[in-house]
C-alpha cells in the first residue's frame, strides 16, 4: 500500500490488490477422496510491470493443492494488464489467493457431501507419517503435523460446542446465525532456493548474507542483508548470536538498512529472513568460533582437537569442571592487539557467511473462526478466532505472536472490509482510508493463538518463517464462516469482502426464489438432479465442483 | 494538506464575533471545535480570509437548565454533553447519539452546535435534535431569532444560519423519564453512520405513550419519521406489536447510494434499526 501526498486529498490511497478471476474444478469421489484439481486464472496485473508482478500468480500455482494429496493437477493462468493500480508482491503474494480458493473449495466439497469440513480435509491431507512428501507440484514438504495442529485448534476453539450451538440456532431460526470457518493452510516460504527461483525465470537469487564481527571491547557487531522494517530482526539476530557465541544479548548490535553498511543482501520478504538470513548469521557465528579455536588452543597450550566451546568459553575436554578456560571476548582483545598469535594467524575473528537453502520451508496451521451473522442486516461479527500455527522452532515467541496477529488482521480485513473499488472507467473510488474501510484495533477481537512445532529440516534453527502465515490463512477461514452461517438458506458463496450489504442481498436473493446455481456460483454435482451423478467407482472422479469467483479484491 | 493563509481572531464576546463577521462578510468563517472546518481548510475545499474562533467566548460555554428545557451553548463540546448530569437526566437521546461520535479526541473538541451548522447528513446529532424538537438560537446583526429544528436543516451542508450569523445555542425540551437509544450502523468503528436511527420513547406500563424517531443519513438532511411516531402511540412495547410499523420507517426516503450501501439497502436498514432502537428505548 502506498500513500501519496496529494494536495487535493488528505490521503490518496493506492491500496494493495490481489485481483484474480479464479476458476477451480475439483474432482472427488463420492466418499470424499479428492482425485484432481484444475485451476484456471485470469489475473489483473494492473497498469505496470513491477518487480514480480506476473510472478505473484506463479508462486500461487504451487499452492492450490495445499496440504492435500491430489493425484492430478492442472494450472493455467492468463495475466492481463489493465489501467488499475499496478500489483506486486504483497504479504503472501499468490499464496493467499491459492489458499483462499482451495480452502473455500474444501468447505464446499464437505457441504455437498454433508460432512464435517475438518473430516473431509483429514481424509485428504498428508499424514504426519508421510513426511517428507512430494506434492503434485513437485515440492518436497519436509515436515509437518496437520493432525496435531488441528486437534489443538479444535480444543482451544471448543469446536464441538460451537457446532452444537450452531445447530440450535438453525433449529430455532435465530435471527443471528452462527457460522464456523476452517482453514488448514500451508505455504511455501523461506523464499530462497536460487536454483528454483532461476527455473521460474525470477530475476534474482535467494541467498542471504551475514557478517559477525568481534570487537576488541568484547561486543559483537552483526551485519545482515535481511533488512528489517519493523519485524524485529535486531532482537532475534541478537538472540541467535548471544546463543551461538555465549555473549550477553545486550552486547550484540545488529546493523542493516544501509548499503554502505550492508552491501550484500536480498532482504526481507517471503517469510524468509530467519530461515535464510538467520541461518547465515548462525553460520557466520560458527565460523567466528572456528577461527578463534587455534588462538584458544595456543593460549591454553592445548591441542585444537581437545577444545570444546560452550557458553562463550573454550575449555580443554576432560580437564575438569573447575578449569577457567578462555572466553571468546578475551580472545577478541588478544586478536586486536595481535601480540601473541599462533604463527600465520590472520589478526581477525570476523567471519562472513552466505546461505542458500536447498528447499523452501512449509509452515502450516489450522485456523478456526466463528462468525455471528445478523440475517436482518447482513452484518457479520467475529465471535472467536483460533489459530494454531506450526512455524517450526521459535526464536522469539513475542515476535512470532506479533506477526501472527498482524497477519490475521490483514487477512480478516480482506475478508470483511478492505476493497479497492474502481468504477467502469478504472478510476479508484475507494481512495481514502475511510472509503477503503481500513479497520483499526477497535474492529478486531482478541485472537487465541498457539503453536505446534515440527522443525524445518533445511536450516540449523529448525525455523520455517511466520511473516505471512496469518494473512494467508485467515481470509478463507472468515469467508467460510460467513458462508457457513447462511448456508441453510441455500447460499454457497458471498463475494469478499463480505460487506453487510452483500450478505443481506445474498439472503434476499435466496428468499426470493432461492439461489439457483448459475455459472457464476458453485455448482453442486452430488445432488439427485445434477449432472455427473454416476459414481464411476474408484477409478474415476464422480464429479466436481466448479467454483468460479473473483478472488481477493483487497 | 496545508490550509491557505488566513487571518485569525479569537473574540471574547458574541458582539465582537458578530462585528468581525459583519466586517469580513463572505471572507469570514466561524471556527468552533474545528473538527469539520480544519479538514475543509486542509483539503482546501474552502479558503476563508478570516477565521473567527468562537471557542474563547465564555458566554457561549455551558449547558444550563431553563426549566422545561436544556440550553446547550455553542461552546459546549461533545464531551461536555457526555459529562453533563442535566443531559444524562433529561436528554438521554442526545447522550446516546453523542457517545457514538468519532473518538475521544474529536469529542473533546467538536461541538454540538458546530456539527449542526456543518449539517453533514451523516452526522449523528442532527437526527436527535430534530426528534427532540430542538429550537436553534441564531444571533445576527439584527438580533436574535429562534428557528425550530424542523426548519433549520435546509439541504446538504446548508442550514438556516445565514452569512454573518452565529448559532449561539440549541435549546432542547426536557424528555425526563423517556427511554432512548441511538442505533448507528457502521462497518468499521471510525466510520460515519451508514445510517443512524435516534429513538426516544415514553412508555407507560409496557405501552408506548409517546415516541420520537429521527433518521441519520437517509436523505440530504436529518429526517423525522413522524408517521412511525404516531403509529407507535398506544402499541405495546413488544417486537410483535411494533415490527410492522417500524419496518415502514424508510418509506418515501431518498437516501444516498454509495460504497457502503445502495439506497434500497439503507431503506431496509432504516426499518430494522428503527424497530431495534424503539424497543431498546422502551426497555423491551
Ligand atoms: C476523524 C473524524 C471523525 C468524525 N466522525 C464523526 C462521526 O462519527 N459522527 C459525527 O456526527 N461527526 C463526526 N465527525 C465530525 C464532527 O463531529 C463534527 O463535524 C464537528 O465536531 C463539528 O463541530 P466543530 O465544533 O468541530 O465545528 P467546526 O469544525 O469548528 O465548524 C464546522 C462548521 O460550522 C461552522 N460553525 C461552527 N460553529 C458555528 C456556530 N456556532 N455558528 C455558526 N457557524 C458555526 C463553521 O464555520 C464550519 O463551517 C468527525 C470528524 C472527524 C475529524
XYZ file of C-alpha atoms in Angstrom, chain A:
554
model
C 0.000 0.000 0.000
C 1.289 3.395 -0.862
C 0.055 6.660 0.485
C 0.755 9.660 -1.689
C 0.818 13.254 -0.681
C -1.780 14.880 -2.798
C -2.872 18.467 -2.233
C -6.382 17.572 -3.349
C -6.866 14.794 -0.872
C -5.911 14.044 2.678
C -4.574 10.716 1.504
C -4.674 9.225 -1.919
C -4.572 5.547 -1.181
C -3.275 3.097 -3.698
C -4.439 0.002 -1.979
C -2.856 -3.393 -2.361
C -4.766 -5.618 -4.721
C -4.938 -9.324 -5.242
C -7.209 -9.286 -8.217
C -7.928 -12.603 -9.891
C -10.746 -14.452 -11.504
C -10.259 -17.976 -10.292
C -11.986 -20.936 -11.822
C -11.339 -24.114 -9.947
C -12.647 -27.546 -10.778
C -12.211 -30.149 -8.122
C -12.774 -33.828 -8.778
C -13.617 -36.113 -5.901
C -15.085 -39.492 -5.287
C -18.377 -39.748 -3.557
C -16.530 -40.954 -0.464
C -14.776 -37.595 -0.275
C -11.379 -38.548 -1.669
C -10.059 -35.855 -3.966
C -8.843 -37.076 -7.341
C -7.892 -33.972 -9.259
C -7.758 -30.209 -9.330
C -7.879 -27.854 -12.270
C -7.094 -24.190 -11.785
C -7.697 -21.529 -14.411
C -6.808 -17.964 -13.537
C -7.305 -14.604 -15.114
C -5.060 -12.279 -13.150
C -5.181 -8.494 -13.245
C -1.634 -7.149 -13.201
C -2.639 -3.515 -13.118
C -1.009 -0.891 -15.255
C 2.727 -1.566 -14.951
C 5.221 -4.375 -14.780
C 6.588 -4.319 -11.240
C 9.435 -6.371 -9.819
C 7.498 -9.620 -9.519
C 4.102 -8.599 -10.889
C 3.496 -11.699 -13.042
C 5.391 -13.847 -10.523
C 2.642 -13.475 -7.952
C 0.132 -15.858 -9.554
C 3.022 -18.167 -10.486
C 4.041 -18.511 -6.858
C 0.427 -19.320 -6.105
C 0.489 -22.081 -8.706
C 2.430 -24.300 -6.292
C -0.039 -23.929 -3.506
C -3.538 -24.740 -4.814
C -3.055 -28.406 -3.963
C -2.125 -27.212 -0.441
C -1.911 -29.975 2.164
C -3.980 -32.416 0.150
C -2.913 -35.470 -1.821
C -4.237 -34.563 -5.233
C -3.051 -37.187 -7.691
C -3.695 -34.884 -10.648
C -3.314 -31.126 -11.023
C -3.595 -28.670 -13.849
C -2.838 -24.956 -13.717
C -3.167 -22.234 -16.309
C -3.002 -18.532 -15.806
C -3.570 -15.591 -18.098
C -2.143 -12.320 -16.881
C -3.630 -9.127 -18.231
C -2.543 -5.542 -17.891
C -5.310 -3.091 -17.044
C -5.438 0.579 -16.178
C -5.779 -0.123 -12.467
C -3.077 0.292 -9.834
C -0.148 -1.982 -10.585
C 0.227 -5.097 -8.487
C 3.248 -6.677 -6.905
C 4.095 -8.990 -4.070
C 2.027 -8.160 -1.008
C 2.117 -10.278 2.189
C 1.735 -13.791 0.883
C 1.952 -12.986 -2.815
C -0.004 -15.650 -4.700
C -0.312 -17.960 -1.716
C -3.254 -16.120 -0.123
C -5.103 -16.322 -3.438
C -4.385 -20.044 -3.754
C -5.162 -20.769 -0.129
C -8.389 -18.815 -0.308
C -9.558 -20.779 -3.328
C -8.696 -24.273 -2.120
C -9.830 -23.767 1.449
C -13.148 -22.321 0.260
C -13.487 -25.233 -2.103
C -12.769 -27.882 0.531
C -15.603 -26.400 2.585
C -17.885 -26.593 -0.437
C -16.904 -30.216 -1.040
C -17.718 -31.049 2.574
C -21.032 -29.200 2.369
C -22.006 -31.017 -0.770
C -21.208 -34.335 0.837
C -22.977 -33.298 4.028
C -19.857 -33.906 6.036
C -17.751 -32.029 8.531
C -15.192 -29.850 6.718
C -12.349 -30.889 9.024
C -13.136 -34.553 8.495
C -13.056 -34.230 4.706
C -9.776 -32.365 4.954
C -8.266 -35.023 7.185
C -9.298 -37.711 4.732
C -7.241 -35.953 2.073
C -4.308 -34.383 3.819
C -0.766 -35.679 4.087
C -0.490 -37.578 7.354
C 2.435 -36.829 9.638
C 3.944 -40.262 8.949
C 4.084 -39.426 5.246
C 6.663 -36.631 5.558
C 8.812 -35.857 3.649
C 6.150 -35.744 0.974
C 6.489 -34.701 -2.628
C 3.464 -32.707 -3.671
C 1.769 -32.992 -7.023
C 3.609 -29.778 -7.976
C 6.946 -31.375 -7.218
C 7.651 -29.545 -3.971
C 9.096 -31.595 -1.162
C 7.241 -30.778 2.068
C 9.915 -31.601 4.646
C 7.971 -31.596 7.889
C 4.570 -31.018 9.367
C 1.842 -32.429 11.515
C -1.622 -31.347 10.422
C -3.305 -33.731 12.862
C -1.608 -32.151 15.866
C -2.343 -28.547 14.862
C -5.954 -29.383 14.088
C -6.513 -31.267 17.334
C -5.130 -28.373 19.343
C -7.150 -25.790 17.412
C -10.376 -27.750 17.877
C -9.750 -27.979 21.581
C -8.985 -24.271 22.021
C -11.945 -23.303 19.833
C -14.479 -25.552 21.518
C -15.356 -26.898 18.091
C -17.972 -29.418 19.141
C -19.713 -26.989 21.474
C -19.873 -24.311 18.785
C -21.249 -26.805 16.264
C -23.938 -27.697 18.808
C -24.798 -24.029 19.306
C -24.925 -23.579 15.553
C -27.405 -26.446 15.291
C -29.575 -24.908 18.000
C -29.621 -21.527 16.292
C -30.501 -23.101 12.969
C -33.240 -25.107 14.589
C -34.819 -22.124 16.309
C -34.448 -19.855 13.288
C -32.430 -17.400 15.332
C -32.042 -14.004 13.707
C -28.336 -14.244 14.432
C -26.884 -17.341 12.829
C -23.531 -18.837 13.764
C -21.004 -19.865 11.144
C -17.819 -21.828 11.625
C -14.998 -21.423 9.133
C -11.990 -23.641 8.680
C -8.629 -23.027 7.062
C -5.956 -25.708 7.236
C -3.350 -23.867 5.267
C 0.228 -24.412 4.316
C 2.590 -22.182 2.427
C 5.960 -22.415 0.785
C 8.223 -19.833 2.296
C 11.739 -19.120 3.355
C 11.850 -17.924 -0.212
C 15.238 -18.839 -1.410
C 16.423 -21.825 -3.306
C 18.230 -19.863 -6.006
C 18.082 -22.736 -8.459
C 14.320 -22.990 -8.126
C 13.919 -19.244 -8.496
C 16.100 -19.438 -11.602
C 13.959 -22.174 -13.073
C 10.974 -19.819 -12.670
C 12.799 -17.014 -14.502
C 12.986 -14.954 -11.348
C 15.407 -12.073 -11.772
C 17.478 -12.713 -8.648
C 18.758 -15.478 -6.412
C 17.502 -16.234 -2.962
C 20.580 -16.454 -0.741
C 21.155 -14.188 2.237
C 24.353 -12.929 3.810
C 25.631 -12.090 7.263
C 28.836 -10.897 8.879
C 29.769 -11.302 12.518
C 32.488 -9.027 13.846
C 34.184 -9.460 17.206
C 35.078 -6.021 18.518
C 38.074 -5.581 20.853
C 35.648 -4.452 23.534
C 34.150 -7.939 23.537
C 30.975 -6.696 21.933
C 29.706 -8.108 18.689
C 28.531 -6.458 15.520
C 26.266 -8.364 13.184
C 25.649 -7.168 9.662
C 22.632 -8.663 7.942
C 21.381 -8.338 4.410
C 17.853 -9.094 5.558
C 16.915 -5.575 6.490
C 14.037 -5.329 8.933
C 11.274 -2.800 8.549
C 9.596 -3.482 11.846
C 9.870 -7.267 12.087
C 12.322 -7.256 14.991
C 15.334 -8.854 13.326
C 17.559 -6.785 15.612
C 16.150 -8.677 18.569
C 16.055 -12.139 17.024
C 19.503 -11.905 15.442
C 20.933 -10.733 18.775
C 19.372 -13.748 20.453
C 20.892 -16.088 17.883
C 24.366 -14.592 18.222
C 24.156 -14.483 22.009
C 23.236 -18.143 21.876
C 25.967 -19.132 19.446
C 28.793 -17.096 20.963
C 27.779 -17.072 24.603
C 27.915 -13.285 24.835
C 25.268 -11.191 26.606
C 22.276 -10.366 24.425
C 22.826 -6.646 25.106
C 26.358 -6.827 23.695
C 25.196 -7.640 20.185
C 24.466 -4.852 17.771
C 22.685 -5.622 14.506
C 23.481 -3.355 11.560
C 21.347 -3.194 8.449
C 19.328 -0.984 6.192
C 22.099 0.988 4.525
C 24.028 -0.374 1.575
C 27.071 1.476 2.895
C 26.936 -0.755 5.971
C 25.354 -3.828 4.493
C 26.056 -4.029 0.776
C 25.037 -7.625 0.163
C 21.586 -8.980 0.712
C 18.241 -9.830 -0.804
C 16.130 -8.520 2.006
C 13.018 -9.221 3.974
C 10.074 -10.777 2.171
C 8.520 -14.163 1.577
C 8.804 -15.108 5.277
C 12.481 -15.717 4.594
C 14.501 -13.590 6.976
C 15.003 -16.018 9.838
C 15.010 -19.122 7.678
C 17.635 -17.813 5.257
C 19.174 -14.687 6.804
C 19.048 -16.093 10.334
C 20.842 -19.227 9.188
C 23.530 -17.066 7.550
C 24.027 -15.440 10.974
C 24.308 -18.872 12.587
C 26.940 -19.936 10.092
C 28.942 -16.720 10.371
C 28.911 -17.067 14.153
C 30.060 -20.675 13.907
C 32.929 -19.536 11.688
C 33.961 -16.980 14.315
C 34.234 -19.810 16.835
C 36.231 -21.908 14.396
C 38.601 -19.004 13.748
C 39.071 -18.389 17.458
C 39.844 -22.005 18.215
C 43.546 -22.085 17.165
C 44.199 -18.975 19.242
C 42.441 -20.507 22.220
C 44.496 -23.691 21.801
C 47.669 -21.609 21.550
C 46.941 -19.668 24.725
C 45.690 -22.689 26.703
C 48.638 -24.652 25.418
C 46.322 -27.394 24.297
C 45.571 -29.261 21.116
C 42.902 -27.734 18.895
C 41.099 -31.052 18.734
C 40.904 -31.237 22.520
C 38.972 -28.000 22.863
C 35.284 -27.626 23.384
C 33.278 -24.414 23.207
C 30.267 -23.685 25.330
C 28.695 -20.649 26.981
C 31.251 -18.397 25.363
C 34.354 -20.195 26.639
C 36.876 -22.636 25.260
C 37.870 -25.384 27.634
C 40.052 -28.440 27.360
C 37.902 -31.514 27.115
C 38.323 -33.801 30.082
C 40.378 -31.328 32.117
C 37.807 -30.946 34.826
C 34.921 -28.634 35.568
C 36.883 -26.103 37.549
C 39.198 -25.030 34.732
C 38.744 -21.437 33.699
C 39.447 -21.883 30.024
C 39.386 -18.736 27.955
C 36.482 -16.577 26.872
C 35.741 -15.575 23.313
C 35.630 -11.909 24.303
C 39.117 -12.182 25.803
C 40.281 -13.691 22.556
C 38.776 -10.752 20.674
C 41.096 -8.368 22.510
C 44.073 -10.686 22.020
C 43.366 -10.712 18.308
C 43.098 -6.960 18.251
C 46.456 -6.442 19.983
C 47.899 -9.325 17.944
C 50.829 -9.545 20.355
C 50.733 -13.272 20.747
C 49.004 -15.067 17.928
C 49.821 -18.506 16.576
C 52.192 -18.426 13.646
C 50.458 -17.435 10.441
C 47.158 -16.463 12.074
C 45.426 -13.517 10.459
C 44.585 -10.972 13.204
C 40.813 -11.108 12.944
C 37.960 -13.307 14.133
C 35.402 -11.704 11.840
C 33.518 -14.023 9.549
C 31.037 -13.820 6.708
C 28.525 -16.382 5.566
C 26.061 -16.583 2.739
C 23.341 -19.178 2.893
C 21.284 -20.582 0.074
C 18.994 -23.380 1.234
C 18.143 -26.317 -0.943
C 14.455 -26.202 -0.263
C 11.651 -23.938 0.827
C 10.128 -24.257 4.258
C 6.496 -25.172 4.789
C 4.736 -23.600 7.759
C 1.200 -24.741 8.258
C -1.606 -24.308 10.685
C -5.238 -24.787 11.484
C -7.321 -21.660 11.810
C -10.894 -21.744 13.069
C -13.234 -18.798 13.000
C -16.725 -18.330 14.396
C -18.834 -15.541 12.906
C -22.234 -14.357 14.009
C -24.249 -13.144 11.080
C -27.229 -10.889 11.670
C -29.563 -12.153 8.980
C -31.678 -8.990 9.089
C -28.885 -6.510 8.381
C -26.243 -8.779 6.891
C -23.757 -7.563 9.480
C -21.114 -10.118 10.492
C -19.465 -10.055 13.880
C -16.493 -12.143 14.779
C -17.168 -14.265 17.811
C -13.890 -16.134 18.150
C -10.762 -16.863 16.205
C -8.236 -19.572 16.990
C -5.005 -20.055 15.115
C -2.604 -22.873 15.817
C 0.441 -22.370 13.665
C 3.390 -24.633 13.093
C 6.242 -22.335 12.181
C 8.922 -24.748 13.348
C 11.231 -23.741 16.158
C 10.641 -20.297 17.555
C 13.441 -17.873 18.385
C 11.254 -15.183 19.896
C 7.653 -16.070 20.802
C 6.548 -12.458 21.183
C 7.704 -11.558 17.691
C 6.011 -14.643 16.290
C 2.752 -13.744 18.019
C 3.039 -10.193 16.714
C 3.476 -11.433 13.163
C 0.512 -13.768 13.519
C -1.725 -11.089 14.998
C -0.853 -8.518 12.340
C -1.251 -11.068 9.582
C -4.608 -12.165 10.913
C -5.946 -8.627 10.909
C -4.713 -8.128 7.363
C -6.354 -11.319 6.124
C -9.547 -10.741 8.082
C -9.725 -7.198 6.726
C -9.582 -8.608 3.228
C -12.447 -10.963 4.030
C -14.667 -8.384 5.692
C -13.679 -4.818 4.951
C -10.925 -3.666 2.652
C -11.626 -3.290 -1.021
C -10.086 -1.298 -3.835
C -13.165 -0.294 -5.775
C -12.865 1.014 -9.317
C -15.569 2.471 -11.457
C -16.044 1.300 -15.025
C -13.517 3.883 -16.195
C -10.852 2.378 -13.984
C -10.932 5.273 -11.527
C -10.305 4.327 -7.936
C -13.374 5.313 -5.978
C -12.273 3.957 -2.590
C -9.477 6.489 -2.415
C -9.354 7.269 1.296
C -8.847 5.023 4.292
C -12.450 5.646 5.277
C -13.770 4.544 1.887
C -11.281 1.688 1.712
C -12.656 0.676 5.127
C -9.361 0.164 6.854
C -10.069 -1.481 10.191
C -8.458 -0.486 13.477
C -7.922 -2.417 16.690
C -11.416 -1.371 17.736
C -12.818 -3.603 14.986
C -10.976 -6.774 15.925
C -11.292 -9.234 18.767
C -8.691 -10.952 20.915
C -7.300 -13.844 18.953
C -6.362 -17.133 20.551
C -3.023 -18.214 19.164
C -0.991 -21.293 19.883
C 1.685 -23.366 18.218
C 2.740 -26.865 17.404
C 6.356 -27.493 16.456
C 7.604 -29.620 13.580
C 11.085 -28.237 12.999
C 12.175 -27.386 9.462
C 14.976 -29.564 8.186
C 16.561 -27.019 5.876
C 18.256 -24.807 8.463
C 20.001 -25.337 11.803
C 17.411 -23.248 13.594
C 14.563 -25.507 12.509
C 12.619 -22.323 11.741
C 10.013 -22.132 8.974
C 9.071 -18.466 8.731
C 6.000 -16.708 10.062
C 5.624 -13.331 8.361
C 2.823 -14.227 6.016
C 1.068 -17.090 7.777
C -1.716 -15.094 9.385
C -2.504 -13.139 6.233
C -2.596 -16.307 4.133
C -4.648 -18.463 6.452
C -7.280 -16.138 7.806
C -9.169 -14.908 4.748
C -10.766 -18.242 3.828
C -11.467 -19.059 7.484
C -13.552 -15.902 7.786
C -15.375 -16.186 4.465
C -16.033 -19.874 5.130
C -17.566 -18.899 8.461
C -19.825 -16.240 6.946
C -20.985 -18.632 4.220
C -21.453 -21.415 6.763
C -23.736 -19.174 8.810
C -26.170 -18.643 5.940
C -25.718 -21.949 4.133
C -29.073 -23.361 5.291
C -30.678 -20.537 3.296
C -29.278 -22.059 0.143
C -26.304 -19.718 -0.101
C -22.937 -21.144 -1.029
C -20.908 -18.130 -1.883
C -20.516 -14.498 -0.944
C -18.064 -12.290 -2.727
C -15.481 -10.839 -0.401
C -15.249 -8.515 1.320
C -18.411 -9.876 2.876
C -19.983 -6.479 3.453
C -23.288 -6.316 5.291
C -24.972 -5.307 2.054
C -23.573 -8.276 0.113
C -24.607 -10.703 2.819
C -28.045 -9.130 3.018
C -28.511 -9.298 -0.760
C -27.461 -12.942 -0.819
C -30.092 -13.655 1.818
C -32.723 -11.601 -0.022
C -31.964 -13.345 -3.305
C -32.292 -16.747 -1.742
C -35.558 -15.754 -0.081
C -36.953 -14.649 -3.395
C -36.956 -17.942 -5.175
C -33.756 -19.379 -3.856
C -30.340 -19.037 -5.341
C -30.386 -21.393 -8.261
C -26.807 -22.185 -9.096
C -25.628 -20.347 -12.130
C -22.335 -20.442 -13.922
C -21.232 -17.726 -11.559
C -21.729 -19.683 -8.383
C -20.810 -23.037 -7.018
C -22.471 -25.918 -8.797
C -23.331 -28.923 -6.723
C -22.815 -32.205 -8.511
C -23.757 -34.804 -5.993
C -27.441 -33.947 -5.878
C -30.125 -36.057 -7.430
C -30.872 -33.970 -10.487
C -27.409 -32.641 -11.145
C -25.213 -33.940 -13.941
C -22.249 -36.214 -13.290
C -24.061 -38.118 -10.613
C -22.887 -41.552 -11.625
C -20.060 -42.671 -9.487
C -17.597 -44.427 -11.756
C -16.050 -46.059 -8.734
C -12.525 -45.860 -7.502
C -11.053 -45.484 -10.961
C -12.507 -42.139 -11.849
C -13.961 -38.963 -10.473
C -17.635 -38.861 -9.646
C -17.948 -35.216 -10.286
C -16.596 -31.914 -9.317
C -17.373 -28.560 -8.034
C -16.894 -25.625 -10.300
C -16.231 -22.599 -8.245
C -15.515 -19.537 -10.274
C -15.288 -16.405 -8.271
C -13.333 -13.226 -8.068
C -10.648 -13.836 -5.533
C -9.490 -11.273 -3.088
C -10.067 -7.824 -4.400
C -8.376 -6.348 -1.364
